[in-house]
CSV table of C-alpha atoms in Angstrom, one decimal:
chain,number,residue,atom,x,y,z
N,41,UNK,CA,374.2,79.8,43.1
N,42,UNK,CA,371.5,78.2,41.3
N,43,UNK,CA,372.3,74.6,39.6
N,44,UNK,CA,370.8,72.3,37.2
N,45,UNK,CA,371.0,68.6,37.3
N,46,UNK,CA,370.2,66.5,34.2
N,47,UNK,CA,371.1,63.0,35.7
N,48,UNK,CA,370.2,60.9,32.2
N,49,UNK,CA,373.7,61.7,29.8
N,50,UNK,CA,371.4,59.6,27.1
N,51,UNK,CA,367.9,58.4,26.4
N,52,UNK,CA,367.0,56.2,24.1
N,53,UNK,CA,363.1,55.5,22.7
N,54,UNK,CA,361.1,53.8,20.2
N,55,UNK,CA,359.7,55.7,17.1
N,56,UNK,CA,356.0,56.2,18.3
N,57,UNK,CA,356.4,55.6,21.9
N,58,UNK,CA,356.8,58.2,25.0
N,59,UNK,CA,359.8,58.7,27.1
N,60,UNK,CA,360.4,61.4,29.9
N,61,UNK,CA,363.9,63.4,30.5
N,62,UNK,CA,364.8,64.6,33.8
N,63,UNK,CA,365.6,67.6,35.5
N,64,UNK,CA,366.2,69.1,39.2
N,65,UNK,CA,367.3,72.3,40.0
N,66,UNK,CA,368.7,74.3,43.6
N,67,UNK,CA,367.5,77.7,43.9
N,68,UNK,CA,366.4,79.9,46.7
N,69,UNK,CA,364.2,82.2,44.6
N,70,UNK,CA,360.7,81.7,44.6
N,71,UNK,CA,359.3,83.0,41.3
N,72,UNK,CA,361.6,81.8,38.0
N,73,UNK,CA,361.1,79.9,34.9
N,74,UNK,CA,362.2,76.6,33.6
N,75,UNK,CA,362.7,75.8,29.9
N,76,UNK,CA,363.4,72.8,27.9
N,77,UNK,CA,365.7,73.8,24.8
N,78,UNK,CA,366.8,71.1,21.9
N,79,UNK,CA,369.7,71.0,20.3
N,80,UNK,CA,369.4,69.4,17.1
N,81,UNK,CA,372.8,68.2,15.0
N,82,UNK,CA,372.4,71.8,13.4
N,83,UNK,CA,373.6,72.7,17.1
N,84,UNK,CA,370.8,75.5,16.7
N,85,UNK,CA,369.0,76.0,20.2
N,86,UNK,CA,365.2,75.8,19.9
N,87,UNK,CA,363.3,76.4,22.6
N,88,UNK,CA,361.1,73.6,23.2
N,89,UNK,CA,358.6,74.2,26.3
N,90,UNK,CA,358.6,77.3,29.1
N,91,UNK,CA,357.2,77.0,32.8
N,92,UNK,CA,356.4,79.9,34.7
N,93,UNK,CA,357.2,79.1,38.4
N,94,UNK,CA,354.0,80.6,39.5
N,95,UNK,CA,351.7,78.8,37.7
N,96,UNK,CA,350.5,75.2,38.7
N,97,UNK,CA,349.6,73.9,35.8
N,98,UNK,CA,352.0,71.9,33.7
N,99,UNK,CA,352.9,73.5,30.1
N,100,UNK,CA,352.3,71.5,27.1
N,101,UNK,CA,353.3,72.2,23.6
N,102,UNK,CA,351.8,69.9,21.4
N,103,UNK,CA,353.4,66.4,21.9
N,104,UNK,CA,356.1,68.0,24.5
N,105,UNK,CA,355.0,68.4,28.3
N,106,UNK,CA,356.3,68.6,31.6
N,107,UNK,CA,356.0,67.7,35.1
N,108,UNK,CA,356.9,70.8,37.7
N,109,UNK,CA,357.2,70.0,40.7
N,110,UNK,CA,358.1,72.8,42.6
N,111,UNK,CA,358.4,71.5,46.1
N,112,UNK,CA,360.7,69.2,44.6
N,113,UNK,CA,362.9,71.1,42.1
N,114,UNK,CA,361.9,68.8,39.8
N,115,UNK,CA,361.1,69.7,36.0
N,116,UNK,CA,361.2,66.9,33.7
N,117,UNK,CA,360.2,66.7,30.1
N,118,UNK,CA,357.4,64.1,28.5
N,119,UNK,CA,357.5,63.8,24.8
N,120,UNK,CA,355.0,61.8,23.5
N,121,UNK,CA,354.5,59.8,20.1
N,122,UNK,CA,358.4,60.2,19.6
N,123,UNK,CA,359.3,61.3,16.0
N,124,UNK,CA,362.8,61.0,14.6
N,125,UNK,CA,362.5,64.7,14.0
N,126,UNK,CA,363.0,64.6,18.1
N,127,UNK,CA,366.1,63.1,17.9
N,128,UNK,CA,369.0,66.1,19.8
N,129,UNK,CA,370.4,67.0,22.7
N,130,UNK,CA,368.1,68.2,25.0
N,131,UNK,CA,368.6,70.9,27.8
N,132,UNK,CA,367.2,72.4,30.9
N,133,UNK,CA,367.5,75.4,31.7
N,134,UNK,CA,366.6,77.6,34.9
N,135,UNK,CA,366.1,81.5,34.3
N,136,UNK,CA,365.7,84.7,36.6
N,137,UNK,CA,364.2,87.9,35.6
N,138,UNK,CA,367.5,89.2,35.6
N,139,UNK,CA,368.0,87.3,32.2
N,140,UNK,CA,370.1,85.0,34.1
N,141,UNK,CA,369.9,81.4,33.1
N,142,UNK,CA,371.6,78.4,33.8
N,143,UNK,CA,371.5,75.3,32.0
N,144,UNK,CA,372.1,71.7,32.9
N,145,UNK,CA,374.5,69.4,31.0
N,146,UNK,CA,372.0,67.9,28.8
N,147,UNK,CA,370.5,64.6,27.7
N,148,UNK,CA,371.3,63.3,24.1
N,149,UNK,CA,367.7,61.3,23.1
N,150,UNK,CA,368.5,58.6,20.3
N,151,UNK,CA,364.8,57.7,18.1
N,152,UNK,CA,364.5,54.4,17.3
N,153,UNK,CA,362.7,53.5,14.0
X,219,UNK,CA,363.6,88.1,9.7
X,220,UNK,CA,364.4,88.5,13.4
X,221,UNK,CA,367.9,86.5,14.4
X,222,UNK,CA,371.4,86.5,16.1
X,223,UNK,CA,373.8,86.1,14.1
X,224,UNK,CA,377.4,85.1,14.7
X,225,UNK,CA,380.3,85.5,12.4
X,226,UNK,CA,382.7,82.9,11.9
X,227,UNK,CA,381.1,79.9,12.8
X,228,UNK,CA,384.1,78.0,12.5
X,229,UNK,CA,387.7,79.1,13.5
X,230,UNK,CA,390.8,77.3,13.5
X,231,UNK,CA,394.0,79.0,15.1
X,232,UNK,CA,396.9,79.2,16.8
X,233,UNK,CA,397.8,79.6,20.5
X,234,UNK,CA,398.0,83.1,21.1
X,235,UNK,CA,397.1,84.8,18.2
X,236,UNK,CA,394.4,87.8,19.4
X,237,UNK,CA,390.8,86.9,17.5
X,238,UNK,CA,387.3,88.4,17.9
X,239,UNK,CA,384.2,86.4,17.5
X,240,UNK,CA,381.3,88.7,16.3
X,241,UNK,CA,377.5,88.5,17.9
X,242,UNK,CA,374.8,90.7,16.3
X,243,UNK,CA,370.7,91.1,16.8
X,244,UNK,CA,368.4,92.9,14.6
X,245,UNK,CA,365.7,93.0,17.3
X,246,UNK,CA,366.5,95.7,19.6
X,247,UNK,CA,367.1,93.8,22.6
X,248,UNK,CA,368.7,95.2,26.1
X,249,UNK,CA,370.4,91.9,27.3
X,250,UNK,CA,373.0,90.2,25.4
X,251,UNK,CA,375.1,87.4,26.4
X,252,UNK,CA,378.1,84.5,25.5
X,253,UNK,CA,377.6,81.4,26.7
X,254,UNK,CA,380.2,78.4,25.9
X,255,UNK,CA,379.3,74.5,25.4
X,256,UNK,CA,381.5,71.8,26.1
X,257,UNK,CA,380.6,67.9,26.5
X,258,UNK,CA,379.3,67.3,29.4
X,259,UNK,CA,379.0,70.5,31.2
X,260,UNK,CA,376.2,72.1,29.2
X,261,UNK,CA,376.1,75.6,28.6
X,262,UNK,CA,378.2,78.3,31.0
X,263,UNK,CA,378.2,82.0,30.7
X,264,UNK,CA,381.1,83.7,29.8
X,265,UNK,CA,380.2,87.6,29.7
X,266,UNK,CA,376.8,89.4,29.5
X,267,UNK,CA,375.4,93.0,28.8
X,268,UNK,CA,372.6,94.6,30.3
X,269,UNK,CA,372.8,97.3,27.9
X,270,UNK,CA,374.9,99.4,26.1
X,271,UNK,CA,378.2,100.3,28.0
X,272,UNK,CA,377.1,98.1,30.4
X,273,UNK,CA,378.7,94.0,30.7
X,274,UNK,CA,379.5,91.8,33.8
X,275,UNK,CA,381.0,88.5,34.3
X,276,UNK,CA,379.6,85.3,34.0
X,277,UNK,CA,380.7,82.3,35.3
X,278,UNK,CA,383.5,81.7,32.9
X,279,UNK,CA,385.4,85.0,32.1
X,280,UNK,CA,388.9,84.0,32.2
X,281,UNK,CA,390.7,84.6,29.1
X,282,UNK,CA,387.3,86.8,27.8
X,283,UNK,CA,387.0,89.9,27.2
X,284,UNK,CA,383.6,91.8,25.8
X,285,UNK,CA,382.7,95.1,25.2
X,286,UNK,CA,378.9,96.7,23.9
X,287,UNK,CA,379.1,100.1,21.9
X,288,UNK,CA,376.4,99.6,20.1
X,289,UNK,CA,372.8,97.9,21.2
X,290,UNK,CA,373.1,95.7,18.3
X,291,UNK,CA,376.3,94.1,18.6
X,292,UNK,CA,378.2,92.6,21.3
X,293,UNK,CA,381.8,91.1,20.3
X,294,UNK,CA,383.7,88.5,22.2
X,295,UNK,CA,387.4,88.6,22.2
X,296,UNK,CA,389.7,86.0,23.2
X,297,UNK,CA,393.4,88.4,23.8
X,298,UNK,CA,395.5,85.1,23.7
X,299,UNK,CA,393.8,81.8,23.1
X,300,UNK,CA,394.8,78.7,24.6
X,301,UNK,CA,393.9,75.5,23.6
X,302,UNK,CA,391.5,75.0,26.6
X,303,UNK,CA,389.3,77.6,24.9
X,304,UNK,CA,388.4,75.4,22.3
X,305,UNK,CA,385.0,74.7,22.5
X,306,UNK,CA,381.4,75.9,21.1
X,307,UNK,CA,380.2,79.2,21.4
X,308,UNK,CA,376.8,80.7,21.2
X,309,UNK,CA,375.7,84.4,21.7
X,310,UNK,CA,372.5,85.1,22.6
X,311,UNK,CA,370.0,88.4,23.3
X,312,UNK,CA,366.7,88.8,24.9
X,313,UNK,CA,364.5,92.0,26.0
X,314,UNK,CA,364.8,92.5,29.5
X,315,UNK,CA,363.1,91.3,32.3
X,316,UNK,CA,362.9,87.9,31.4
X,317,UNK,CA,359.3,87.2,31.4
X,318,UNK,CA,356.1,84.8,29.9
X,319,UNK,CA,356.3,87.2,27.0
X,320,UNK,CA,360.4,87.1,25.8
X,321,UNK,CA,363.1,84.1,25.9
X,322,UNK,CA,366.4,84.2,25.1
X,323,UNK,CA,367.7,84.1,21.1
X,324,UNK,CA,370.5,82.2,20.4
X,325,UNK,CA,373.0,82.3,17.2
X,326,UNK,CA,373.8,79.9,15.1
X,327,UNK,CA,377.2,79.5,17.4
X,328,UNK,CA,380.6,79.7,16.3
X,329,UNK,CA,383.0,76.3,17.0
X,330,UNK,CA,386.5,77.0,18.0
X,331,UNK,CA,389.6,75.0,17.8
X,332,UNK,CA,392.7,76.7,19.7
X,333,UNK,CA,395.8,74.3,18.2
């Protein structure tokens, strides 16, 4: 069965400044996709950021990027110039074509002012 | 405006007394599922639908049951609740496969507390 590891519980970082979540995954499958969701207090899930597994290059969204590393199983999350808006809960998520997703437990991310 | 929506989202009650926790999506998506959130273990699937008449176990089905009539809606029903059913739930629907094109919509999620 396919697993998600998100070994950081809670993050913290300074208004302005960059920090970087992490995320490995176990699968067997070679083509899948990765996706960071944030979960604000509203406990709505947004969809942050989405990596095809075939596809080398890294996605970025604006101030959000990864770091796939597929050799690895390694899929961690850069936001840069941090905004209070950012602070949530943060999950990674690994998804077949099936629909079948699994999600890790999640990293609360505190902002700073 | 396309959306999930889940009706209650908050439910206090009573060990044992049947409820049904409603899931509906307005955008004509195949795959449907219920996923629950507790602290610390993320999200785990209970139940999920491929299509109408057509659900399978998640991880987590004990204690679950699901049914899908219709395309649009896909109710979760808890027969007897216990209080380690407490917890936050979130349906969610998708067109299948999943692809670079589609994700998975989630509802606003319904928080229950099983006394």
């Amino acid at each position: 069965a396919q697993t998600v590891t998100q070994s950081q519980p809670e993050m913290s970082v300074q208004e302005a400044e960059t920090v970087t979540l992490s995320c490995t995954y176990d699968t067997s499958e070679s083509d899948y996709y990765l996706f960071w969701y944030k979960q604000p207090p509203s406990r709505q899930m947004i969809l942050v950021i989405r990596q095809e597994a075939y596809k080398q290059q890294n996605a970025t969204e604006n101030r959000f990027s990864v770091n796939f590393q597929k050799a690895a199983k390694s899929f961690s999350l850069k936001i840069s110039d941090s905004q209070l808006g950012d602070a949530a809960m943060y999950f990674c998520a690994y998804g077949k074509y099936n629909n079948d997703m699994r999600f890790g437990a999640g990293t609360r991310l505190t902002v700073k002012p | 405006e396309a959306q999930v929506t889940q009706n209650p989202r908050y439910l206090i009650t009573v060990t044992g007394k049947k409820l049904t926790v409603t899931c509906s999506q307005n955008m004509n998506h195949e795959y449907m599922s219920w996923y629950r959130q507790d602290p610390g273990l993320g999200l785990r699937q209970i139940y999920y639908s491929m299509n109408v008449e057509v659900t399978d176990k998640g991880d987590v089905p004990e204690g679950y049951k699901v049914s899908r009539k219709e395309k649009r809606n896909f109710p979760l029903i808890l027969e007897s609740p216990s209080p380690n059913q407490t917890s936050l739930y979130f349906c969610a629907s998708s067109f299948v496969p999943l692809s670079s094109y589609n994700e998975q919509f989630f509802g606003p999620g319904t928080r229950l507390t099983v006394l």
